[in-house]
PDB file of C-alpha atoms and ligand atoms in Angstrom:
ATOM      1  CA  UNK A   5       0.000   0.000   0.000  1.00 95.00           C
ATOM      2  CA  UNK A   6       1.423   3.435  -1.026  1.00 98.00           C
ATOM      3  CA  UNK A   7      -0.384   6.348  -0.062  1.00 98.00           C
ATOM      4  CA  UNK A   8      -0.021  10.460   0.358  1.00 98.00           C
ATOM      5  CA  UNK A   9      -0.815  12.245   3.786  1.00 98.00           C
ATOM      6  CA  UNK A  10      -2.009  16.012   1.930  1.00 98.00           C
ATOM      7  CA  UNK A  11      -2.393  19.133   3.777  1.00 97.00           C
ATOM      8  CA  UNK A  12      -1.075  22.491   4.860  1.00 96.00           C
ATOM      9  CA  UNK A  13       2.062  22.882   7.426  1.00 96.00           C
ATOM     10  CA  UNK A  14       0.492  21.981  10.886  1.00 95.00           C
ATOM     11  CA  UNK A  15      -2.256  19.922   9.264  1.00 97.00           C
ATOM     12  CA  UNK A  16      -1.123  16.831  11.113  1.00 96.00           C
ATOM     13  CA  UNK A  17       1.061  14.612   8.431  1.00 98.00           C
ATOM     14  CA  UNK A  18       3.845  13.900  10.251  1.00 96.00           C
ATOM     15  CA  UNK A  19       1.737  13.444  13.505  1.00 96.00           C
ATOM     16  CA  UNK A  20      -0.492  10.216  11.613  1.00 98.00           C
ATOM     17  CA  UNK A  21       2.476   9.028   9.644  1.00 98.00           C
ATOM     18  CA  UNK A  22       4.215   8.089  13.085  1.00 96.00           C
ATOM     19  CA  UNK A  23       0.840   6.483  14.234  1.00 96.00           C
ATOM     20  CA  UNK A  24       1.180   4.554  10.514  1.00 97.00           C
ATOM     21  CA  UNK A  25       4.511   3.307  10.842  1.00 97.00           C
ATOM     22  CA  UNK A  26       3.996   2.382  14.547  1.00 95.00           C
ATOM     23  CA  UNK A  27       0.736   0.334  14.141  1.00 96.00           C
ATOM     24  CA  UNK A  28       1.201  -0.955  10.625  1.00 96.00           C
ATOM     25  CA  UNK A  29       4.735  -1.206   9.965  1.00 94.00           C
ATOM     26  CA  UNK A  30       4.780   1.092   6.764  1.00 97.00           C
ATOM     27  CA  UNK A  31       7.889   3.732   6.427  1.00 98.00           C
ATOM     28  CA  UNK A  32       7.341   7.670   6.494  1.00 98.00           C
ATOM     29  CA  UNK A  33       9.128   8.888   3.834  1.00 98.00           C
ATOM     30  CA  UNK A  34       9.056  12.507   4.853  1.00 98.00           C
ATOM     31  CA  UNK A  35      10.878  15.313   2.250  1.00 98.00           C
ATOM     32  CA  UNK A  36      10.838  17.882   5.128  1.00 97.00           C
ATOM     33  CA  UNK A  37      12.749  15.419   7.914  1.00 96.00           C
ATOM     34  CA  UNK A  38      14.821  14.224   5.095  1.00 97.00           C
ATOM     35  CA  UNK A  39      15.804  17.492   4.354  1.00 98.00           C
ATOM     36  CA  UNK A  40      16.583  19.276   7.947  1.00 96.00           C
ATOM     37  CA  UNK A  41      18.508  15.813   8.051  1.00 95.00           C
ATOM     38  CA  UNK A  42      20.807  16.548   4.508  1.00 97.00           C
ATOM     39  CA  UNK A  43      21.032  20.535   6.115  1.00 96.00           C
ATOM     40  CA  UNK A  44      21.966  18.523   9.873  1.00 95.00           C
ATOM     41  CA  UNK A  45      24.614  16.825   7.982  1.00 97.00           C
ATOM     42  CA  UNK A  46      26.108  19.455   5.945  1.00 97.00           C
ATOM     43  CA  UNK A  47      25.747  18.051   2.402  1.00 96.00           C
ATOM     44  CA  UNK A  48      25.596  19.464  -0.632  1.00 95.00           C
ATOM     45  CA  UNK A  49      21.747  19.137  -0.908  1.00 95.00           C
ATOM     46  CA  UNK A  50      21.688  20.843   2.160  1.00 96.00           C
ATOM     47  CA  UNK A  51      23.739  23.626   1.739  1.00 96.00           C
ATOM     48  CA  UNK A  52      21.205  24.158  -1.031  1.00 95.00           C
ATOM     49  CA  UNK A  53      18.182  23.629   1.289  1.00 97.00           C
ATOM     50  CA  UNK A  54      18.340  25.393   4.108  1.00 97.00           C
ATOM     51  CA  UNK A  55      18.341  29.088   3.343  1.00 96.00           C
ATOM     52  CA  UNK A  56      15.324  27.962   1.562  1.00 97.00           C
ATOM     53  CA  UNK A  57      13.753  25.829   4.606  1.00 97.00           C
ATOM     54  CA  UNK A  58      14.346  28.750   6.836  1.00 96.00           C
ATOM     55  CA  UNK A  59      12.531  31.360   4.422  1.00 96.00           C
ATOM     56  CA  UNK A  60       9.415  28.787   4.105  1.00 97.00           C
ATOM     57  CA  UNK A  61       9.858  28.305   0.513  1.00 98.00           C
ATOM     58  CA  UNK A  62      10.196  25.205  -1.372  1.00 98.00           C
ATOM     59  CA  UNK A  63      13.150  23.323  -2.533  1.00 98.00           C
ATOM     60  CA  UNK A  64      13.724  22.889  -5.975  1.00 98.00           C
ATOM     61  CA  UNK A  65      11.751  19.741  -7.689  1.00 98.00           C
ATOM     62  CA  UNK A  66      14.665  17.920  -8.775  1.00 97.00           C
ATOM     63  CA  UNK A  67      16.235  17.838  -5.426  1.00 97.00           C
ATOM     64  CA  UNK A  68      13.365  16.070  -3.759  1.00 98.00           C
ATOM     65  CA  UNK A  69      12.270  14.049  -6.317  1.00 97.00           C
ATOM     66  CA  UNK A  70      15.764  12.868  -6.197  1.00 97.00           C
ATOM     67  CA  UNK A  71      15.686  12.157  -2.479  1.00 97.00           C
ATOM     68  CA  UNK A  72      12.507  10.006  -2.576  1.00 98.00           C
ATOM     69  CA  UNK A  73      13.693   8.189  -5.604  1.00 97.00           C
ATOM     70  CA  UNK A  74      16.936   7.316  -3.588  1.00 97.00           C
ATOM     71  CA  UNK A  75      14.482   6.394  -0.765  1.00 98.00           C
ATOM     72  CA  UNK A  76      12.685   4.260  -2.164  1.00 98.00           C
ATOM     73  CA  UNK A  77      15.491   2.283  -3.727  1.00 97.00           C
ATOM     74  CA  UNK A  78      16.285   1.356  -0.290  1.00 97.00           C
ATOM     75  CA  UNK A  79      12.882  -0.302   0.534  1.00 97.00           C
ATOM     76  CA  UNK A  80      11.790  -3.984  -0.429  1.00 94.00           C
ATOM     77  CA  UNK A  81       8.793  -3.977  -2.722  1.00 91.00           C
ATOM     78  CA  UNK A  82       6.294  -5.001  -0.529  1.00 92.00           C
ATOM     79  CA  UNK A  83       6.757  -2.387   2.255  1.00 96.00           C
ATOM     80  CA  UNK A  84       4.228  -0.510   2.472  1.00 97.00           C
ATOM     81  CA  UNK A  85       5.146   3.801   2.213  1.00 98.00           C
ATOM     82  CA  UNK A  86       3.671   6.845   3.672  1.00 98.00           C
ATOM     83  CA  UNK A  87       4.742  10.227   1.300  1.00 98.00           C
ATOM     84  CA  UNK A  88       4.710  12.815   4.041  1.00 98.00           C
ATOM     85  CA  UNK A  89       4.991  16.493   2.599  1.00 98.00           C
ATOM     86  CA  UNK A  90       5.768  14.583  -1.530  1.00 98.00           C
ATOM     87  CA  UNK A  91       4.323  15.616  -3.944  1.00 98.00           C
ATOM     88  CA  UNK A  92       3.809  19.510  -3.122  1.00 98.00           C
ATOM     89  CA  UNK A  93       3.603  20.814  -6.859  1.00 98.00           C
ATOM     90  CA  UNK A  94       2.361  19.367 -10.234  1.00 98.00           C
ATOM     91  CA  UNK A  95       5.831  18.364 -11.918  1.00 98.00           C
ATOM     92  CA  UNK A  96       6.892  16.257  -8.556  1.00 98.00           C
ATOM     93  CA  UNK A  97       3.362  14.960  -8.812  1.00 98.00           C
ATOM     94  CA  UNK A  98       4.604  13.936 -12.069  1.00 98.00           C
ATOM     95  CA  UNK A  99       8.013  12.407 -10.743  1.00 98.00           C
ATOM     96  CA  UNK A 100       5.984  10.155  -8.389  1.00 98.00           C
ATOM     97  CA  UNK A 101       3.930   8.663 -11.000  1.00 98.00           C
ATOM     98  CA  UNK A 102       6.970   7.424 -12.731  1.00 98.00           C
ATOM     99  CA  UNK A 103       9.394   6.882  -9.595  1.00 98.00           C
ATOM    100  CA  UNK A 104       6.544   4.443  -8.964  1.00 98.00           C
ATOM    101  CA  UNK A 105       5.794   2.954 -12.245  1.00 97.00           C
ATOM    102  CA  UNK A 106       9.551   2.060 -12.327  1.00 96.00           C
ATOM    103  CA  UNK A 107       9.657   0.381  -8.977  1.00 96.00           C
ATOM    104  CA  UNK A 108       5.967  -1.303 -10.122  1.00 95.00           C
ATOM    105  CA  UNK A 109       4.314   0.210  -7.434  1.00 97.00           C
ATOM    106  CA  UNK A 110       1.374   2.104  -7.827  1.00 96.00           C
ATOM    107  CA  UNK A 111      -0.830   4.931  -5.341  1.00 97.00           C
ATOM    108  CA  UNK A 112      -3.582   3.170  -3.224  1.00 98.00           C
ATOM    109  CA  UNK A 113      -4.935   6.645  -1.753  1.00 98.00           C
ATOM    110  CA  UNK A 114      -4.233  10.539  -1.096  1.00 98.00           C
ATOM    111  CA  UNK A 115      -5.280  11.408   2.192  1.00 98.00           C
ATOM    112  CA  UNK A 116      -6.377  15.471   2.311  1.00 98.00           C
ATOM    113  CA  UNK A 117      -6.338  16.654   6.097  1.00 98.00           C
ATOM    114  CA  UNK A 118      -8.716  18.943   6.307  1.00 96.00           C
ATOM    115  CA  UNK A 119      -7.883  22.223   8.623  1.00 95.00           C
ATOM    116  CA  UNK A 120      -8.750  25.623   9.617  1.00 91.00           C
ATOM    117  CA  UNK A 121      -5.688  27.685   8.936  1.00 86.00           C
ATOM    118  CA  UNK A 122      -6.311  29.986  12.123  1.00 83.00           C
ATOM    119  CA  UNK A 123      -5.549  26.948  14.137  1.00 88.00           C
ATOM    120  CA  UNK A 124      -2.314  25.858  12.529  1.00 93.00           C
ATOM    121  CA  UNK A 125       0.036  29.113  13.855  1.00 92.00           C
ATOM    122  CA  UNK A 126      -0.877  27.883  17.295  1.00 92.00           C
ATOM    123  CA  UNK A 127       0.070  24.169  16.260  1.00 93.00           C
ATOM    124  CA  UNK A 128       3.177  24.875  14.917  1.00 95.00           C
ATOM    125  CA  UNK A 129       4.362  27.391  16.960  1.00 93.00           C
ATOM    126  CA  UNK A 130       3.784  24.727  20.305  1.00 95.00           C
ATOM    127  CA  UNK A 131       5.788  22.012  18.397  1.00 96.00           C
ATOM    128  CA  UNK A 132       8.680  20.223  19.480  1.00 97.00           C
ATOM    129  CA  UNK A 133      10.505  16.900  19.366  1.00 96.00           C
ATOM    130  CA  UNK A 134      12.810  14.387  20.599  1.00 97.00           C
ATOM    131  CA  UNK A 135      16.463  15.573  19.730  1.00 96.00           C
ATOM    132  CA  UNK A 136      16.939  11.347  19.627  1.00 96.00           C
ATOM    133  CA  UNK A 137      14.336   9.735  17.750  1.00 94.00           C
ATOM    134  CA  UNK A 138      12.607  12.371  16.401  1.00 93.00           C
ATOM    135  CA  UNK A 139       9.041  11.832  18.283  1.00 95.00           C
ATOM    136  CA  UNK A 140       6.619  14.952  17.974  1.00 94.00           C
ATOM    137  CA  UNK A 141       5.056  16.683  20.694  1.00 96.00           C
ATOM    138  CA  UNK A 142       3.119  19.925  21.323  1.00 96.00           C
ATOM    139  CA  UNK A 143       3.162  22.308  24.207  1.00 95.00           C
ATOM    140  CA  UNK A 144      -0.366  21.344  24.826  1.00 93.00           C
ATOM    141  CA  UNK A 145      -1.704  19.079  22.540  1.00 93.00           C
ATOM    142  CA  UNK A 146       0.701  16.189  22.923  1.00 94.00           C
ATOM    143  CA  UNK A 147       2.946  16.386  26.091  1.00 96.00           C
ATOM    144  CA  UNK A 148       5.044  13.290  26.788  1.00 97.00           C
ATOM    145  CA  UNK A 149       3.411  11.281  29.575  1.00 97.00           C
ATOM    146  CA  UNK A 150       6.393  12.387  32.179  1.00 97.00           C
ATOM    147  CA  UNK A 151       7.487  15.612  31.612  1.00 96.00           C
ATOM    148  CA  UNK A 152      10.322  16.363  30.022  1.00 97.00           C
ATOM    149  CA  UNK A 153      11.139  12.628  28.952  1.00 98.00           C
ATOM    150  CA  UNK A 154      10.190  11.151  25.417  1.00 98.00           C
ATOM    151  CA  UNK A 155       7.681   8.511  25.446  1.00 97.00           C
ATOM    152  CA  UNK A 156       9.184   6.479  22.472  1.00 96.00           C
ATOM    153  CA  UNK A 157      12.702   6.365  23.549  1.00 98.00           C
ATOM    154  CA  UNK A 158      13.317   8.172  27.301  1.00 98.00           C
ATOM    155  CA  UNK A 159      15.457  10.520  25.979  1.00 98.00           C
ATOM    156  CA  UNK A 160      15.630  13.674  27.856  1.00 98.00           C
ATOM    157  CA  UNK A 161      16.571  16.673  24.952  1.00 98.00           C
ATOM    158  CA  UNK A 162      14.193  18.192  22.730  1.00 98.00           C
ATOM    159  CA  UNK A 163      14.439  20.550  19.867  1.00 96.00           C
ATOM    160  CA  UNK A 164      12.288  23.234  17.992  1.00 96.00           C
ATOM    161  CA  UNK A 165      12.462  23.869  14.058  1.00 94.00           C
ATOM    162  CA  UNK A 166      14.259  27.004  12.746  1.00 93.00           C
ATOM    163  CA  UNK A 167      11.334  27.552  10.602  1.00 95.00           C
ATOM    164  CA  UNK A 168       8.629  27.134  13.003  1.00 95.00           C
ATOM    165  CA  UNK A 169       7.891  30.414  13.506  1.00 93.00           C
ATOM    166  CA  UNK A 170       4.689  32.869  12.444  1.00 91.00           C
ATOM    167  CA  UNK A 171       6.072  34.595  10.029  1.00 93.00           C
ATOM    168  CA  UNK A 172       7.811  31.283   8.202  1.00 95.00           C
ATOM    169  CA  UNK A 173       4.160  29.887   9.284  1.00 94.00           C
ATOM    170  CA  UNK A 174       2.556  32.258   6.987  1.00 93.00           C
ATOM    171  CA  UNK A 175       5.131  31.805   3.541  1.00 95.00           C
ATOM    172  CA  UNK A 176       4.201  28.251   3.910  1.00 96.00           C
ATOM    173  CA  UNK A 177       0.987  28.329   4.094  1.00 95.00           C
ATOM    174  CA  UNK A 178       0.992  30.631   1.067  1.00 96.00           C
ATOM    175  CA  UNK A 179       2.899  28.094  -1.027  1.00 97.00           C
ATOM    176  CA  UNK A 180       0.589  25.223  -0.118  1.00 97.00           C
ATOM    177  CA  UNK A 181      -2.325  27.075  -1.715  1.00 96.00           C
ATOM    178  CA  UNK A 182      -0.650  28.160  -4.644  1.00 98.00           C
ATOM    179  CA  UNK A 183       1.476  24.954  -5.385  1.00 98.00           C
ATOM    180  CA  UNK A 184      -0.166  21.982  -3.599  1.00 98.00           C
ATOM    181  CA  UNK A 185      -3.585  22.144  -3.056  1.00 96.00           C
ATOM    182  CA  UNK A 186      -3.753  22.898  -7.312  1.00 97.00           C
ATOM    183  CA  UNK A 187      -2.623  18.921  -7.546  1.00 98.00           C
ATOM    184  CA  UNK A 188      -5.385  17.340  -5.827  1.00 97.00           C
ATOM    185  CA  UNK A 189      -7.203  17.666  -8.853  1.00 97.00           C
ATOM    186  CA  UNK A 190      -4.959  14.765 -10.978  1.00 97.00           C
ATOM    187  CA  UNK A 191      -5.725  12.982  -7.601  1.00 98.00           C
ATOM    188  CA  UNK A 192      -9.626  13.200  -7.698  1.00 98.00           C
ATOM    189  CA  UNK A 193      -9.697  12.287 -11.661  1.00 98.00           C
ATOM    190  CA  UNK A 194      -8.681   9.052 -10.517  1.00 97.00           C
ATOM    191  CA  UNK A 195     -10.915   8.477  -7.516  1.00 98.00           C
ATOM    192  CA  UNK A 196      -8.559   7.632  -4.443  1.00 98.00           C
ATOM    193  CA  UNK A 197      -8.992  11.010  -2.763  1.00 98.00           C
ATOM    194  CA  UNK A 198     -10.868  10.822   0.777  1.00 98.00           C
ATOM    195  CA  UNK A 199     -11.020  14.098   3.377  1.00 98.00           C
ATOM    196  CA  UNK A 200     -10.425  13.542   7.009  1.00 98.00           C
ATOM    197  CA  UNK A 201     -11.606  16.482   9.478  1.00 97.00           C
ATOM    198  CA  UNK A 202      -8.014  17.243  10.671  1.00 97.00           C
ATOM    199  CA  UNK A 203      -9.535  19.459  13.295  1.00 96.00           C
ATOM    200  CA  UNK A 204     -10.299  16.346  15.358  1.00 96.00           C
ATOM    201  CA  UNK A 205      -8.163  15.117  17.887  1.00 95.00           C
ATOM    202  CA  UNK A 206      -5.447  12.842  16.707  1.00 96.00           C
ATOM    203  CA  UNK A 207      -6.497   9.935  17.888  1.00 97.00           C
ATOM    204  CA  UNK A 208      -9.901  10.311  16.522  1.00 98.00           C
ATOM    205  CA  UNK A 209      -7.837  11.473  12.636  1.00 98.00           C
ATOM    206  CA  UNK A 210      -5.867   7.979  13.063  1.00 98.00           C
ATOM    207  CA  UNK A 211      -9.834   6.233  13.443  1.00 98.00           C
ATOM    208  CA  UNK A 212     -10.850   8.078  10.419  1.00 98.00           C
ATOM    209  CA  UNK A 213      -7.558   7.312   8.428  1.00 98.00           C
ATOM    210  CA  UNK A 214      -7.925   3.627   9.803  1.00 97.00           C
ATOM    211  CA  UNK A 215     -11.077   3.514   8.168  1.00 97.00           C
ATOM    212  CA  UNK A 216      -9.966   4.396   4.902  1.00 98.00           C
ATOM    213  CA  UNK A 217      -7.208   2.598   4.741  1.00 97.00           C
ATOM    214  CA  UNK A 218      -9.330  -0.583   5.786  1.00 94.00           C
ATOM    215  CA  UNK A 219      -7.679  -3.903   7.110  1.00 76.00           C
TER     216      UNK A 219
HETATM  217  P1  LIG B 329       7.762  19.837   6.047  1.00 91.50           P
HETATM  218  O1  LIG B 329       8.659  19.303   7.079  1.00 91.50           O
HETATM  219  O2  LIG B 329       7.022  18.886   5.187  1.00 91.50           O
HETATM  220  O3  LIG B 329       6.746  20.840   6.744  1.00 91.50           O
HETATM  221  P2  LIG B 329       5.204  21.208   6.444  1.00 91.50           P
HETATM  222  O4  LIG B 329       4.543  20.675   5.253  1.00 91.50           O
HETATM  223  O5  LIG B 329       5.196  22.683   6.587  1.00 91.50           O
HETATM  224  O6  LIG B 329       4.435  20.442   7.487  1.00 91.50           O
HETATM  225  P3  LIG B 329       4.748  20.320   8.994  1.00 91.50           P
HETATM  226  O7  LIG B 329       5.788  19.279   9.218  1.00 91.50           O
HETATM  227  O8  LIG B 329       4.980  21.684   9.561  1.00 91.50           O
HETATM  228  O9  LIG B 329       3.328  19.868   9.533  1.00 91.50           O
HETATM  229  P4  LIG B 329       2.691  18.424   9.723  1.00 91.50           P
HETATM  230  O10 LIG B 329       1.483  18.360   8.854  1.00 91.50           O
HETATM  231  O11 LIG B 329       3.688  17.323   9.603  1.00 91.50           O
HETATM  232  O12 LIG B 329       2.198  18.594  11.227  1.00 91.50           O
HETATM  233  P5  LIG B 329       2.597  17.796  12.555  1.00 91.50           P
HETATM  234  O13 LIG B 329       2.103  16.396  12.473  1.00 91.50           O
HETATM  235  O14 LIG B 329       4.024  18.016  12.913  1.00 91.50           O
HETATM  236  O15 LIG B 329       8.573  20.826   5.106  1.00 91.50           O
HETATM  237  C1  LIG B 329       9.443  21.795   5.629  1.00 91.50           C
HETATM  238  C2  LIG B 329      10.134  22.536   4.502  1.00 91.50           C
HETATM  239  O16 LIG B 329      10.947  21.632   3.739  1.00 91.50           O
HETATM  240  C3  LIG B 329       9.215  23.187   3.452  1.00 91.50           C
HETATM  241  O17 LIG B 329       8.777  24.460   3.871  1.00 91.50           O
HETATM  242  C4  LIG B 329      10.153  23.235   2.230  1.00 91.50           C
HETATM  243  O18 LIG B 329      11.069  24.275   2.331  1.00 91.50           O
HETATM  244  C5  LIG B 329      10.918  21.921   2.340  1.00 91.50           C
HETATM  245  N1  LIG B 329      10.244  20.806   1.650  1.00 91.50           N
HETATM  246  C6  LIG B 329       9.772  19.650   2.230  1.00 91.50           C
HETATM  247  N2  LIG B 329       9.213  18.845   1.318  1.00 91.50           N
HETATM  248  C7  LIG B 329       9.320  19.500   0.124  1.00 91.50           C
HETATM  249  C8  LIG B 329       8.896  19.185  -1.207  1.00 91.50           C
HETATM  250  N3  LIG B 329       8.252  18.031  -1.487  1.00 91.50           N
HETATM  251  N4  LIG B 329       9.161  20.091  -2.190  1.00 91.50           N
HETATM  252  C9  LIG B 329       9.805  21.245  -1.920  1.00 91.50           C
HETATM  253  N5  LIG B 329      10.228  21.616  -0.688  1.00 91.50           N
HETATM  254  C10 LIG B 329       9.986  20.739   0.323  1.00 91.50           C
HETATM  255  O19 LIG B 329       1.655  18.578  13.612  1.00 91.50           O
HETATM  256  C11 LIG B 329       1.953  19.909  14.014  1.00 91.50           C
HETATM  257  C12 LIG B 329       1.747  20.040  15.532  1.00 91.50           C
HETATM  258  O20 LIG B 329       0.358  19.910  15.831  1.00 91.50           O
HETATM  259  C13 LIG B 329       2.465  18.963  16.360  1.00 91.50           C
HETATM  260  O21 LIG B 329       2.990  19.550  17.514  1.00 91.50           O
HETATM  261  C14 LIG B 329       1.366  17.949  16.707  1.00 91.50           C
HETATM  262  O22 LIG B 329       1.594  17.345  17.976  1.00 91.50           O
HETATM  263  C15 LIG B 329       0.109  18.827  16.725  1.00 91.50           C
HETATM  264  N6  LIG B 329      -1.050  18.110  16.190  1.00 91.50           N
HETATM  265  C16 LIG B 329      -1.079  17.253  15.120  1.00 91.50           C
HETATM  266  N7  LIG B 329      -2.327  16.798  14.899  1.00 91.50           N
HETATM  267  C17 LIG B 329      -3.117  17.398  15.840  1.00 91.50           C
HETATM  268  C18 LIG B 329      -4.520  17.334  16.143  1.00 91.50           C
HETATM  269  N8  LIG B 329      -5.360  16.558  15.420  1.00 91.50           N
HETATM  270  N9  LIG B 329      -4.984  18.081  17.182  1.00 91.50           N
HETATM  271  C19 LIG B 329      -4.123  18.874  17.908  1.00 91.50           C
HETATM  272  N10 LIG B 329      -2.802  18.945  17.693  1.00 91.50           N
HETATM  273  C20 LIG B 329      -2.295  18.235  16.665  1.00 91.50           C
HETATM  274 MG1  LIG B 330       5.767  17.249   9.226  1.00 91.50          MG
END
């Protein structure tokens, strides 16, 4: 099963494509942690990245369709993947078609979280995560069950995005609606779209995701 988590910064991707991997073994392949990882690193693809993370823009298309490729070279046919923040404009929309043709693997469904914008500044700017394995949390939407120690792995250090901020908030939000929300269209023309209310509370968004995805 192959399918995209759609929706603006904040909408809750990342958040259900843990739950995913955790309950049904499939693999986030998220362009956004892949990238603050290249920028972490100090490659050459991030170099290029991160003035461009940090202003709230997006990355160029070859860049990230290159990463996923490369990503899912690594995987074993039948594992099923979760495209986290891929595609986010019509010509990588295009790149995943064939990435996945190639690899005979084909898109099962696009998953649209619904959200009311005014709410996603306060998500984003609450949001933090373990420094070690990368867990999400929220100032007061998801606090680790003992304070100040990560649920998934104990550790004890947490960390904040660079471009997690209101004004960054805002650019991205503007790109979604001019660059990503125009592809749901090629999406709908083939019938695997389905809306979730992403103004739910997350466990109630994994139900309605469980549902769709059946099984
Ligand atoms: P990326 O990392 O993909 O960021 P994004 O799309 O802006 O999305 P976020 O990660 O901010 O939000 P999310 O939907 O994952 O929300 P989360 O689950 O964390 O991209 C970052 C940058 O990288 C881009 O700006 C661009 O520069 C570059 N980039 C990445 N991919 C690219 C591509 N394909 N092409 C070009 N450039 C690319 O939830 C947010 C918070 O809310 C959390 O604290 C969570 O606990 C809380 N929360 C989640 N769900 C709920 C709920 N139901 N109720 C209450 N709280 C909730
Ligand atoms: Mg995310």
């Amino acid at each position: 099963m192959n399918i995209i988590l759609l929706g603006p910064p904040g909408a809750g991707k990342g958040t259900q494509a843990q739950r995913l991997v955790a309950e049904r073994g499939m693999v986030q392949l998220s362009t956004g942690d892949m990238l603050r990882a290249a920028v972490k690193a100090g490659t050459p693809t991030g170099l290029k990245a991160k003035a461009v993370m940090e202003a709230g823009e997006l990355v160029s298309d070859e860049i990230v369709s290159g990463i996923i490729g490369e990503a899912l070279d690594k995987l074993s046919p039948e594992t099923g993947v979760i495209f986290d923040g891929y595609p986010r404009t019509a010509p990588q929309a295009e790149s995943l078609d064939a990435l996945l043709g190639e690899r005979g693997r084909q898109l099962d469904h696009v998953i649209e979280l619904e959200v009311d914008e005014d709410a996603l500044v306060d998500r984003i700017t609450g949001r933090y995560t373990c420094a070690t394995c990368g867990a999400g949390y929220h100032d007061r939407y998801k606090q680790p069950k003992v304070a100040g120690v990560c649920d998934t792995c104990g550790g004890t250090e947490f960390k904040r995005r660079p471009d997690d901020n209101e004004e960054t908030v805002r650019t991205r939000m503007a790109e979604y609606r001019a660059k990503t929300a125009p592809i749901l269209p090629i999406y709908e023309a083939r019938g695997i779209v389905s809306r979730v209310d992403g103004m739910a509370d997350i466990d109630a968004v994994a139900a309605a995701i469980g549902d769709i995805l059946g099984g």
